[in-house]
PDB file of C-alpha atoms in Angstrom:
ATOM      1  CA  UNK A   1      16.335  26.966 -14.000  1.00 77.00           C
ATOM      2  CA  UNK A   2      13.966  29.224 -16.369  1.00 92.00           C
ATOM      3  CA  UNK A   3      11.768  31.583 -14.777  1.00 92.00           C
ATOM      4  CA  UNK A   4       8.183  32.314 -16.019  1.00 92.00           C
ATOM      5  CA  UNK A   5       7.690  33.604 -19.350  1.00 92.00           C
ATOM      6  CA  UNK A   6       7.821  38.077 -19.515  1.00 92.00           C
ATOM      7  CA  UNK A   7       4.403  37.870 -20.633  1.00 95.00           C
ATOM      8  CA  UNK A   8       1.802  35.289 -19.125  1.00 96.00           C
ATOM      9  CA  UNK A   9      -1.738  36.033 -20.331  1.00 97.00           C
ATOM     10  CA  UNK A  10      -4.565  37.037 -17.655  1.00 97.00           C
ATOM     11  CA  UNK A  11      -6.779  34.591 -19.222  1.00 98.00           C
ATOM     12  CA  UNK A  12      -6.615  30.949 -20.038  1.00 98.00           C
ATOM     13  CA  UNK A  13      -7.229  29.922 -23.765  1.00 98.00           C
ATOM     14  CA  UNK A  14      -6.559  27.030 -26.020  1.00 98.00           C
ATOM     15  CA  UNK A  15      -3.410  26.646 -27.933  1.00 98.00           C
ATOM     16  CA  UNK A  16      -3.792  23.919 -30.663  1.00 97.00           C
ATOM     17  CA  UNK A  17      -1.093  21.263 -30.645  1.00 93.00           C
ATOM     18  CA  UNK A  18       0.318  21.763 -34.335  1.00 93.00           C
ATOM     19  CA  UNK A  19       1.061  25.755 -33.006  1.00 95.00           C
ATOM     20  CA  UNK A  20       3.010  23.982 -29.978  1.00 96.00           C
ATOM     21  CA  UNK A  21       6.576  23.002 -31.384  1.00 92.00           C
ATOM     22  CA  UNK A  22       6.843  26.610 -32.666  1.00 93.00           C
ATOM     23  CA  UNK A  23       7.514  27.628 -28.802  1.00 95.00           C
ATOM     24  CA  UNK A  24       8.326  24.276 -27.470  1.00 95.00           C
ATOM     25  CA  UNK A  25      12.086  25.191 -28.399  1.00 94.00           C
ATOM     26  CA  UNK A  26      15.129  23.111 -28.053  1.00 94.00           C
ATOM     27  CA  UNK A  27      16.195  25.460 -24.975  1.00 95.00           C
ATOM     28  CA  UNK A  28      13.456  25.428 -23.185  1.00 96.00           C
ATOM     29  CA  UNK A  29      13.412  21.532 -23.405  1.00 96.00           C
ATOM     30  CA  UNK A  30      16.952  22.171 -21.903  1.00 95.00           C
ATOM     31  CA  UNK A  31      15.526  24.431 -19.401  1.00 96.00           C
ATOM     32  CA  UNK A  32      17.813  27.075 -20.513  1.00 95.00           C
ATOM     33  CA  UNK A  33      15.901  29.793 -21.579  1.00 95.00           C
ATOM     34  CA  UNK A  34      11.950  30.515 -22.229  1.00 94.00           C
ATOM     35  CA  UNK A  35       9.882  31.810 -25.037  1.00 91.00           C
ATOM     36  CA  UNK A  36       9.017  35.722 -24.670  1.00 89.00           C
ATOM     37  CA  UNK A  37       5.183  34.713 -24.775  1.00 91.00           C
ATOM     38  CA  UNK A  38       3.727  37.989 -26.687  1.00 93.00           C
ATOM     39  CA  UNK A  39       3.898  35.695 -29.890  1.00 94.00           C
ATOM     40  CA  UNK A  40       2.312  33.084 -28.231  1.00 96.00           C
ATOM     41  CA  UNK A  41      -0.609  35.043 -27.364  1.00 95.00           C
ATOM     42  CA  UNK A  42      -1.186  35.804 -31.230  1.00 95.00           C
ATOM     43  CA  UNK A  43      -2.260  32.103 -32.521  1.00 97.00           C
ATOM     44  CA  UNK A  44      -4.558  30.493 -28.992  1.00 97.00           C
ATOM     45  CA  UNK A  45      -8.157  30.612 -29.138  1.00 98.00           C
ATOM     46  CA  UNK A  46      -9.680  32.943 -26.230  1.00 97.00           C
ATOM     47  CA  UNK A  47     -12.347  31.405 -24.557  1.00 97.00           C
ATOM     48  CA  UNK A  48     -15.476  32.795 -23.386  1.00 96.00           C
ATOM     49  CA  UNK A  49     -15.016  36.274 -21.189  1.00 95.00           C
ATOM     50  CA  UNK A  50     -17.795  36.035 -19.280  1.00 96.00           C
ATOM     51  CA  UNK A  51     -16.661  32.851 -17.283  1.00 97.00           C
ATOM     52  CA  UNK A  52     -14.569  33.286 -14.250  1.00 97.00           C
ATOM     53  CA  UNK A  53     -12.823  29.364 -14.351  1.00 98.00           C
ATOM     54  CA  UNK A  54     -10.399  31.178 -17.199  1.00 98.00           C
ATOM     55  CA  UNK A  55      -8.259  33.859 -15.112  1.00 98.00           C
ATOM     56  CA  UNK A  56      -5.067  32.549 -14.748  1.00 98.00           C
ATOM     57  CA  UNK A  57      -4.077  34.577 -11.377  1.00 98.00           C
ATOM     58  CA  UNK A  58      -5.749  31.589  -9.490  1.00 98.00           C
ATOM     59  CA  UNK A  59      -3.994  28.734 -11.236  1.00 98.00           C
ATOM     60  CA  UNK A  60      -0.260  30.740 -11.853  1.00 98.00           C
ATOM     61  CA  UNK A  61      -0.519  31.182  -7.829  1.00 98.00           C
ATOM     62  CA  UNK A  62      -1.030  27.827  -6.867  1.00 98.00           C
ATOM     63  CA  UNK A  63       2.222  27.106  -9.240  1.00 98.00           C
ATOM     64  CA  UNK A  64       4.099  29.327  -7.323  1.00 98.00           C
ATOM     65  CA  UNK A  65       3.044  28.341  -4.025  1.00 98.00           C
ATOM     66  CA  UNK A  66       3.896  24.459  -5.003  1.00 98.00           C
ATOM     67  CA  UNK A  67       7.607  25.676  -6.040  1.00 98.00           C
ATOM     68  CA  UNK A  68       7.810  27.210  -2.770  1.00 97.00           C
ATOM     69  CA  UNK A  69       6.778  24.838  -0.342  1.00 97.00           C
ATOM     70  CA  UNK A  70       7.826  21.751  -1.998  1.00 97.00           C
ATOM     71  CA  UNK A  71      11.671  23.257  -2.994  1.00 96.00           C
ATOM     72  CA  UNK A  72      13.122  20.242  -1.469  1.00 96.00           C
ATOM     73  CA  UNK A  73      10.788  17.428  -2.529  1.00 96.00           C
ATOM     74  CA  UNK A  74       9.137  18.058  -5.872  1.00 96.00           C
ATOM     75  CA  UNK A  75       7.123  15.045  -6.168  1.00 94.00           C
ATOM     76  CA  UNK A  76       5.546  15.854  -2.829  1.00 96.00           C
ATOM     77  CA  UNK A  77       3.853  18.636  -4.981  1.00 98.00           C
ATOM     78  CA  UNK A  78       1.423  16.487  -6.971  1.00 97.00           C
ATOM     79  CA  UNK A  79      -0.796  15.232  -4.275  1.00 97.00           C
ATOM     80  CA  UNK A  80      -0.457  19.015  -2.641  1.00 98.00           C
ATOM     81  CA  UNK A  81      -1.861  20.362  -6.341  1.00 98.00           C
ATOM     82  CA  UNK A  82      -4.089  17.762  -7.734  1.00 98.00           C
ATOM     83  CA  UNK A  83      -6.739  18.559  -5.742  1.00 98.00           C
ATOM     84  CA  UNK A  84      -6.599  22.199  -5.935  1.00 98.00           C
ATOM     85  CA  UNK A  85      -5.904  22.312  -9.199  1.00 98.00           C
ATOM     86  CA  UNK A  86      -9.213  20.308  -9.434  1.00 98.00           C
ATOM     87  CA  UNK A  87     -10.916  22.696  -7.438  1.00 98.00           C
ATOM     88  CA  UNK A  88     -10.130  25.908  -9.173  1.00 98.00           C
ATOM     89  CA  UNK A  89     -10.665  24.855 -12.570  1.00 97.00           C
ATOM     90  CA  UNK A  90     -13.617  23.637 -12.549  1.00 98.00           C
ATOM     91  CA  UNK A  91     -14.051  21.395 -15.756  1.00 98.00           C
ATOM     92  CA  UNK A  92     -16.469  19.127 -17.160  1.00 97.00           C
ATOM     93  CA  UNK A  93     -14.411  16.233 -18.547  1.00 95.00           C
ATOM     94  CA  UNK A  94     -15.610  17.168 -22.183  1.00 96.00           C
ATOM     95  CA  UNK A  95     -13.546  20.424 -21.504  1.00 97.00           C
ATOM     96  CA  UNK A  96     -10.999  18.206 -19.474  1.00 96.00           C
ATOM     97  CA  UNK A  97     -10.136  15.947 -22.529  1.00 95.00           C
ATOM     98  CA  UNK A  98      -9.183  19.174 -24.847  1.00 97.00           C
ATOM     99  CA  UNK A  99      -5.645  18.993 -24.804  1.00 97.00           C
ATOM    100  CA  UNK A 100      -5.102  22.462 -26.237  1.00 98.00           C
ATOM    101  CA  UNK A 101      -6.549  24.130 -22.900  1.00 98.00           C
ATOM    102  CA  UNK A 102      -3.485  21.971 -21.087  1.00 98.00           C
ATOM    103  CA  UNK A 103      -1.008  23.201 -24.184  1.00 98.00           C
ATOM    104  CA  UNK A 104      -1.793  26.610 -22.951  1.00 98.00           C
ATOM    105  CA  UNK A 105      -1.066  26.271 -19.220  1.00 98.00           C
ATOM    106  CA  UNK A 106       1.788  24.352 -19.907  1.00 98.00           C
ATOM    107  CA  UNK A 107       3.810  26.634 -22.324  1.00 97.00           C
ATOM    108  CA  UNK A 108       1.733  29.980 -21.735  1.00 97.00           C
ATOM    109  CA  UNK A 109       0.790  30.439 -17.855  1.00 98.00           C
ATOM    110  CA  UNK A 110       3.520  27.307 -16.373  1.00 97.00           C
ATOM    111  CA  UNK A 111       6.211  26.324 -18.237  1.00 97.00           C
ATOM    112  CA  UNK A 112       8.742  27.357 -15.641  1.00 97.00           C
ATOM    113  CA  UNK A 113       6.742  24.909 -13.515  1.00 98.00           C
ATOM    114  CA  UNK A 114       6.873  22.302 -15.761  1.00 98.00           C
ATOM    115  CA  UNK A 115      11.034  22.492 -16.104  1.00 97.00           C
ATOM    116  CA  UNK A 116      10.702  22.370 -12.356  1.00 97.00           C
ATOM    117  CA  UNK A 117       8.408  19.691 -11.871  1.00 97.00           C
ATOM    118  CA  UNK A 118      10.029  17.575 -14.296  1.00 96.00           C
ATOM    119  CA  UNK A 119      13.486  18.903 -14.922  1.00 96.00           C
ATOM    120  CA  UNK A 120      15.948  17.989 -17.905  1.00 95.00           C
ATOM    121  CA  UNK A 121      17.127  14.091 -18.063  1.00 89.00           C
ATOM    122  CA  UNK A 122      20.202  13.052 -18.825  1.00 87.00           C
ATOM    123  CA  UNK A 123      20.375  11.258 -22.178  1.00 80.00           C
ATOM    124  CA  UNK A 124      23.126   9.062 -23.601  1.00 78.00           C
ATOM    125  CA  UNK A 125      23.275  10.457 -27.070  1.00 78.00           C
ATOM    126  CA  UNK A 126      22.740  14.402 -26.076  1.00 81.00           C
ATOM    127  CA  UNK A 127      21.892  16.925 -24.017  1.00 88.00           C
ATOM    128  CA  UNK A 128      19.514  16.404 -20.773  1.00 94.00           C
ATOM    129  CA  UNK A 129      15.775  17.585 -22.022  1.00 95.00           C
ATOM    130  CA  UNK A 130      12.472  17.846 -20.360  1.00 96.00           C
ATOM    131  CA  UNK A 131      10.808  15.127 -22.249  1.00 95.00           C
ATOM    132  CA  UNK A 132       8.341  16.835 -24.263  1.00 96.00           C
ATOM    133  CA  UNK A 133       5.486  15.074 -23.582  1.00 96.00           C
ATOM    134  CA  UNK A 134       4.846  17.068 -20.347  1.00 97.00           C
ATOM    135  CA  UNK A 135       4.013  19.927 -22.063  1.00 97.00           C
ATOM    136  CA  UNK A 136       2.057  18.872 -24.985  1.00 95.00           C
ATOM    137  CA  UNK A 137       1.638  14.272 -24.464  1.00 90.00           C
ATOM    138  CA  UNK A 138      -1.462  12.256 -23.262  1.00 91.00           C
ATOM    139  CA  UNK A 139      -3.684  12.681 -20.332  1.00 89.00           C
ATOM    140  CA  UNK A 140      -1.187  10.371 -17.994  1.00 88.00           C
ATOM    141  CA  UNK A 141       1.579  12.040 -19.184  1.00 92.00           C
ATOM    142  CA  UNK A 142       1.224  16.207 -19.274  1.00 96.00           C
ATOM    143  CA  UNK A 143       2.116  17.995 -16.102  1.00 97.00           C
ATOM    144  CA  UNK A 144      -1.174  19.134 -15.148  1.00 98.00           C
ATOM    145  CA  UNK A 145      -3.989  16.841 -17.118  1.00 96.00           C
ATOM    146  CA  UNK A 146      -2.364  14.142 -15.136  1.00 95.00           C
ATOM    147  CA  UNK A 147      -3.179  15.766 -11.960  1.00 96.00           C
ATOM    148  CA  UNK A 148      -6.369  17.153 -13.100  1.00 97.00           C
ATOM    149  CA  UNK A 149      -7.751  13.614 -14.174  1.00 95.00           C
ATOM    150  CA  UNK A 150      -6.208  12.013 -11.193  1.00 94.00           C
ATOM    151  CA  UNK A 151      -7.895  14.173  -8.259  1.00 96.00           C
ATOM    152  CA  UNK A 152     -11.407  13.496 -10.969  1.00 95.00           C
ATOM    153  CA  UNK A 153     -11.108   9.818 -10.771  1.00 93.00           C
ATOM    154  CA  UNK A 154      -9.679   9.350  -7.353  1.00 94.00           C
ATOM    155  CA  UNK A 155     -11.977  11.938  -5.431  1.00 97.00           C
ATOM    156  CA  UNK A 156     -15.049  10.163  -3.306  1.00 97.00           C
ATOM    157  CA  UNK A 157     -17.330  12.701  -3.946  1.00 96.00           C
ATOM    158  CA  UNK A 158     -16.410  15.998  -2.209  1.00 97.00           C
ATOM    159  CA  UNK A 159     -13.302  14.176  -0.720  1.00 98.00           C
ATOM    160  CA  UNK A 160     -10.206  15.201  -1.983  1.00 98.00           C
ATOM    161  CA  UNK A 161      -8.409  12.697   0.645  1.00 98.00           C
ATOM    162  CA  UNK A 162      -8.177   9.628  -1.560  1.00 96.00           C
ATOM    163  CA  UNK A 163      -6.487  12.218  -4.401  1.00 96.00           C
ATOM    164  CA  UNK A 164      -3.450  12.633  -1.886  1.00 96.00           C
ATOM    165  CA  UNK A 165      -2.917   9.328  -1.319  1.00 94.00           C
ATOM    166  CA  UNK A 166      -2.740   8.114  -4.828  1.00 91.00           C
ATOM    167  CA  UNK A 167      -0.660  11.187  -6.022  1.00 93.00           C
ATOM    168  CA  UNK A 168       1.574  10.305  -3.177  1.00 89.00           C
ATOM    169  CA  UNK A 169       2.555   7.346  -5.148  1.00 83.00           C
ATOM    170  CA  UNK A 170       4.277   8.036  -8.750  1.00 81.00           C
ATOM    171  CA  UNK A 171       4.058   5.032  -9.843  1.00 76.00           C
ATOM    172  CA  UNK A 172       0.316   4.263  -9.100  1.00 78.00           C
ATOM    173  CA  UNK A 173      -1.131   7.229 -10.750  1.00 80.00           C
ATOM    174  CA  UNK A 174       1.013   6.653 -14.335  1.00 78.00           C
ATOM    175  CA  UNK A 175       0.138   3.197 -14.233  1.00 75.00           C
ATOM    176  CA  UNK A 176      -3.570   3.447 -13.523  1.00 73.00           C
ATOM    177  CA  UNK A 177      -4.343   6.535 -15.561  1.00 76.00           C
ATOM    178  CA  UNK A 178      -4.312   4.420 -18.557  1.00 74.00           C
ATOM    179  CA  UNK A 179      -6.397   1.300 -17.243  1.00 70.00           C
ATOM    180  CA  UNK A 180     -10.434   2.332 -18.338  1.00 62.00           C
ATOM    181  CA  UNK A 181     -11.716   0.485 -15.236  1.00 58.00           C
ATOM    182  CA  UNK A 182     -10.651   3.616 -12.928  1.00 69.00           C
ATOM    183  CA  UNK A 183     -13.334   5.029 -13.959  1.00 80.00           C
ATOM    184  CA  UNK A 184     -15.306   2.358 -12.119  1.00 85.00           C
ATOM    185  CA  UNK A 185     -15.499   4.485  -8.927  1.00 91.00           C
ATOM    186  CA  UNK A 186     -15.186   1.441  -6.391  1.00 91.00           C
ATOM    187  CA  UNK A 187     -12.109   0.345  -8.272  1.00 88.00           C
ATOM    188  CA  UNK A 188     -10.659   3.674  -7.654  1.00 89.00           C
ATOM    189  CA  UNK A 189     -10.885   3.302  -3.968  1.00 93.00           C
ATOM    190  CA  UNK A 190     -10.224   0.207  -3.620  1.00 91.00           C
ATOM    191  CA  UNK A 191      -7.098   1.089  -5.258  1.00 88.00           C
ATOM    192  CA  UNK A 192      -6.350   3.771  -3.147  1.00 92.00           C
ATOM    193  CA  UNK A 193      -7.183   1.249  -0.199  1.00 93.00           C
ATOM    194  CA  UNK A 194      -4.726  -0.960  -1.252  1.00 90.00           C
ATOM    195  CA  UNK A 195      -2.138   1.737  -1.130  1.00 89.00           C
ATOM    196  CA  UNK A 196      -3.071   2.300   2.336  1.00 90.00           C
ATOM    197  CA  UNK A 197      -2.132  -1.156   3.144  1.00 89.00           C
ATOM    198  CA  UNK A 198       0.873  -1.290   1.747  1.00 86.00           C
ATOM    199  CA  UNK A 199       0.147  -3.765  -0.549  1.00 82.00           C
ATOM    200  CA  UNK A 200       0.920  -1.094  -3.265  1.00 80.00           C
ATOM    201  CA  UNK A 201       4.579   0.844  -2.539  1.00 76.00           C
ATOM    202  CA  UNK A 202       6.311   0.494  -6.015  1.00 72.00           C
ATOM    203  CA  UNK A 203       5.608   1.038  -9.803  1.00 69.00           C
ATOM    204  CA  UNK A 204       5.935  -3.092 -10.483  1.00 75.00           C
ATOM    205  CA  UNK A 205       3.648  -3.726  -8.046  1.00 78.00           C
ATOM    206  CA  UNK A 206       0.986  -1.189  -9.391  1.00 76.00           C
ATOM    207  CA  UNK A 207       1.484  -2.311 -13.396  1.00 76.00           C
ATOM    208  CA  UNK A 208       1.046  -6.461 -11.644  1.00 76.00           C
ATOM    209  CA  UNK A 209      -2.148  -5.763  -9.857  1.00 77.00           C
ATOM    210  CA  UNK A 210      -2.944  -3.944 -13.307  1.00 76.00           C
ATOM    211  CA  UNK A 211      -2.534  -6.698 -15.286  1.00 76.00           C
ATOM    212  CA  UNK A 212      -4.400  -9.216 -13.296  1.00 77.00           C
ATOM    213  CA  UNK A 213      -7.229  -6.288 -12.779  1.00 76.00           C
ATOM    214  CA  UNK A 214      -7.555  -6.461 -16.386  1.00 74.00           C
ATOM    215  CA  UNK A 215      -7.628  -9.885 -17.036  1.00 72.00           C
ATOM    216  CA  UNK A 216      -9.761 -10.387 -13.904  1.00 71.00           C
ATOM    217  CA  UNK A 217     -12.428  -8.012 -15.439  1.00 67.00           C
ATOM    218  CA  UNK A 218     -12.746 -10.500 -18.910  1.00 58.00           C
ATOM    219  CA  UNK A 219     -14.147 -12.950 -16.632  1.00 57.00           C
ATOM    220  CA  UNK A 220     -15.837 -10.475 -13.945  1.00 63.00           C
ATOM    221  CA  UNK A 221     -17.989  -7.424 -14.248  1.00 68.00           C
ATOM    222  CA  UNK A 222     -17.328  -5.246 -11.089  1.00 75.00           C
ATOM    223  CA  UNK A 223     -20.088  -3.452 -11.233  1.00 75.00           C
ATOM    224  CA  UNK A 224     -22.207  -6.505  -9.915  1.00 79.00           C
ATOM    225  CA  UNK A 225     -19.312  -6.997  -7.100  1.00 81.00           C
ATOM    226  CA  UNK A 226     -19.113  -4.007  -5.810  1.00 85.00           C
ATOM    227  CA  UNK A 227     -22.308  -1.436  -7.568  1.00 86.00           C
ATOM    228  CA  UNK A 228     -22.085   2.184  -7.581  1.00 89.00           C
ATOM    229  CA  UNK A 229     -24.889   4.824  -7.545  1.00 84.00           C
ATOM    230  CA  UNK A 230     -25.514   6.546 -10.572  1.00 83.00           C
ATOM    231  CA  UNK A 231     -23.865  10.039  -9.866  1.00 85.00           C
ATOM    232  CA  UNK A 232     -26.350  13.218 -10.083  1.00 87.00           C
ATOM    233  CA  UNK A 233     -25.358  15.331 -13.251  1.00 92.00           C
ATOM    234  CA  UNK A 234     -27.072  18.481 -11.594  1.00 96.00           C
ATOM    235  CA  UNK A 235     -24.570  18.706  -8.572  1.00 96.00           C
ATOM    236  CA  UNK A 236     -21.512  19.054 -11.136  1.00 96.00           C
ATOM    237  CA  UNK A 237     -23.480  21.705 -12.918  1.00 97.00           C
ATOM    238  CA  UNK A 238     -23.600  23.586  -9.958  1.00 97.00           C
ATOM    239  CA  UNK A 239     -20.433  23.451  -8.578  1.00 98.00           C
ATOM    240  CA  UNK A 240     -19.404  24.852 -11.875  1.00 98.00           C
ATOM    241  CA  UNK A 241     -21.699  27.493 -12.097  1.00 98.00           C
ATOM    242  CA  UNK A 242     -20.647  28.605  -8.653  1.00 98.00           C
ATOM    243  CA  UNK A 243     -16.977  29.423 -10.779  1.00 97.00           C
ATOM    244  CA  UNK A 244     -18.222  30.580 -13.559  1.00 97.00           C
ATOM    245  CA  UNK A 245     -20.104  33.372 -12.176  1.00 97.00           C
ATOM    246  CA  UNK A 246     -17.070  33.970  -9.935  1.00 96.00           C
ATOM    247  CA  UNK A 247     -18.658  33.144  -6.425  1.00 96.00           C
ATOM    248  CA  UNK A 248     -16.037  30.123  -6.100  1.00 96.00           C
ATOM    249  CA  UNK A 249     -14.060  30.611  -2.917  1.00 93.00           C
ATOM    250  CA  UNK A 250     -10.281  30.889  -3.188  1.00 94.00           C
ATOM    251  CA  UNK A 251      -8.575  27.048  -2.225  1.00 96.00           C
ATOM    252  CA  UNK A 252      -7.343  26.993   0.781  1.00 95.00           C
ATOM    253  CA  UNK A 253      -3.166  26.168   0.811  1.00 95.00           C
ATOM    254  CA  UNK A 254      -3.229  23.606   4.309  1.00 95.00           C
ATOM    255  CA  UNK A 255      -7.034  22.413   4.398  1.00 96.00           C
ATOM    256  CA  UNK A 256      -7.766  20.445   1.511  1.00 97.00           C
ATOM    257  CA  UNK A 257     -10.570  21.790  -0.878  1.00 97.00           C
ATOM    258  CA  UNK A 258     -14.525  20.505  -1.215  1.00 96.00           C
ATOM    259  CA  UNK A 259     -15.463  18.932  -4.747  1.00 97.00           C
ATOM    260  CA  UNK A 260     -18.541  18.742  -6.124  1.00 97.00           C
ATOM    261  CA  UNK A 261     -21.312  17.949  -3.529  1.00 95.00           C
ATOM    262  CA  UNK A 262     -21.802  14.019  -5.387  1.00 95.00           C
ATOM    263  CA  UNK A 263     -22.812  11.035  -2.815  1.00 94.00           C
ATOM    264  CA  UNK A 264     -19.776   8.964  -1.858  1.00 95.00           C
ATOM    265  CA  UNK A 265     -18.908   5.647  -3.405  1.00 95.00           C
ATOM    266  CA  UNK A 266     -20.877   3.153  -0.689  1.00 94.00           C
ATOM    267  CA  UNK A 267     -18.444   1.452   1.474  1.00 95.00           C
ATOM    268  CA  UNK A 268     -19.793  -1.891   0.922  1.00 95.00           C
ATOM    269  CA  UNK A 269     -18.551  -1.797  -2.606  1.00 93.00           C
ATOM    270  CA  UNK A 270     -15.360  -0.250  -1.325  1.00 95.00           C
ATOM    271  CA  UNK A 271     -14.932  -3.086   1.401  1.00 95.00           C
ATOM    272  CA  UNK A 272     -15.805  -5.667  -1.533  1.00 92.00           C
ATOM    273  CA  UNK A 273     -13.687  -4.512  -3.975  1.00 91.00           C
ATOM    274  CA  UNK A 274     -10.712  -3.829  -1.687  1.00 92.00           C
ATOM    275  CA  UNK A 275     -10.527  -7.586  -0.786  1.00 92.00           C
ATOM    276  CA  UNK A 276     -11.109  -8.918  -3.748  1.00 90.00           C
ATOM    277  CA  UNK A 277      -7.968  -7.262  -5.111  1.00 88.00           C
ATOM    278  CA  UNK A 278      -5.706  -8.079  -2.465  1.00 89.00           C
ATOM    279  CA  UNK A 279      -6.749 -11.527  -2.611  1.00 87.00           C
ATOM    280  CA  UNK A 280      -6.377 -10.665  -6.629  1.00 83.00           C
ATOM    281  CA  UNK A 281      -2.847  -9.103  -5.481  1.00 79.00           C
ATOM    282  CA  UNK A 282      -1.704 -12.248  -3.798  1.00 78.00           C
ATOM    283  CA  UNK A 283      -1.031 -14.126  -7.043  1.00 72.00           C
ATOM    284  CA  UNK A 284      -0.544 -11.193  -9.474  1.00 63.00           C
ATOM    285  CA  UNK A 285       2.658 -11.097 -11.533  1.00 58.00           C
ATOM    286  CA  UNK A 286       4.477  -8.985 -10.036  1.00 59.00           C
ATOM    287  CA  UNK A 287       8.576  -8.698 -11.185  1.00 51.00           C
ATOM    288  CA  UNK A 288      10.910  -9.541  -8.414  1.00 52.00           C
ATOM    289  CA  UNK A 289       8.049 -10.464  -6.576  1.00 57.00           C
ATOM    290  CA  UNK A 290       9.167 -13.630  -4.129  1.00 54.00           C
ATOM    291  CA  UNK A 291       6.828 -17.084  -4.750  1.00 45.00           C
ATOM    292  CA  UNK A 292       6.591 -17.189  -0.819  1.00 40.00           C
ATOM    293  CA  UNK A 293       4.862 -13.708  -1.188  1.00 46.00           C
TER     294      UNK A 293
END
């Protein structure tokens, strides 16, 4: 497996996605051998020097410590990263959506972590390849956005502990990344509720309750089923600031990390929402999914 690149940067910056294929090379899709990263440096966009969220020491170490501790289950590492990944960058989802800032901590800071997160597949007409869409493809997709959003729409305010449990299943997290009513918080704990209960294990059962989620929603606004308080804009701000300026405590590696200081999704609407879905659940289309079920 590749090791990390001779040169990673000190700072983050933004690599734009047309300067990507120029490194993402055919072996390091084979995990066979990584770019130098001195020429990479040349063509990113620095971003601003006075804010402490770009040093990459924080990030680069929590890669490391990942490899380490999860050597012998890899996809045990997501829910152990999303949140602190969350924590140390500290983004507003305007600077969240830019995919260039995850182009550069894919192929500039991580891309050893990346061929070891997701390692070459074997393919029936060539070589195995790290499909490339984890360094450079959509939100649900790239290594780390898909953690990043994930602990952003599955946190309860400060609480990190929902994050864990929907990281902790694959499946879930793909297949809900792309459905716009997770950003409904209630639906994104009721979701994680659901996992809790078992009702959600495997990816067919996550993509049915999808499907009738969606369909469900036509007919049903769930924001009068299960309401929400409108989240305080200030409190992000803050949280942010705190990193910026550089007063941001290191995350810890066994507690789990504080997010923003938002109020909690009310457990009414949780309650609400949880059984309406596994009632919802009970005659979703699930494949494989017995009719006595």
């Amino acid at each position: 497996m590749i090791s990390a690149p001779n040169y990673v940067p000190g700072r983050l910056a933004l690599l734009a996605t047309s300067d990507v294929d120029t490194f993402l090379t055919e072996e390091l899709l084979r995990a066979e051998e990584v770019h130098e990263g001195i020429d990479l440096a040349k063509v990113v966009e620095p971003l601003p020097e006075d804010d402490a969220r770009w040093l990459v020491e924080p990030v680069r170490s929590l890669m490391d410590d990942a490899m380490y501790e999860f050597r012998e289950d890899r996809t045990r590492a997501d829910a152990w990263l999303a949140p602190r990944l969350h924590a140390t960058l500290r983004l507003t989802r305007r600077e969240a959506a830019d995919k260039r800032l995850w182009n550069h901590i894919a192929l500039a800071v991580g891309p050893d972590y990346v061929a070891w997160r997701h390692p070459p597949k074997p393919k029936t007409d060539g070589p195995a390849r790290i499909a490339a869409e984890r360094f450079r493809g959509p939100a649900d997709r790239q290594c780390f956005s898909r953690l990043w959003w994930a602990a952003e729409l599955f946190r309860n305010g400060p609480d990190y502990g929902p994050v864990e449990v929907a990281c902790g299943n694959q499946d879930l997290i793909h297949t809900i990344l792309r459905n716009d009513l997770i950003d409904h918080r209630p639906t994104a704990q009721a979701m994680v509720q659901l996992v809790k209960r078992g009702l959600i294990s495997k990816g067919r059962e996550a993509v049915g309750l999808s499907i009738a989620i969606n369909a469900a929603g036509a007919t049903l606004i769930y924001d009068v089923l299960a309401q929400d308080e409108p989240r305080n804009p200030s409190r992000l701000r803050d949280w942010i600031a705190i990193a910026q300026q550089g007063s941001a405590p290191p995350v810890g590696r066994h507690a789990l990390p504080e997010g923003p200081d938002e109020d909690p999704v009310p457990e009414d609407s949780v309650t609400a929402l949880t059984d309406y879905f596994a009632d919802l659940f009970e005659t979703a289309p699930v494949r494989g999914k017995k009719a006595a079920d």
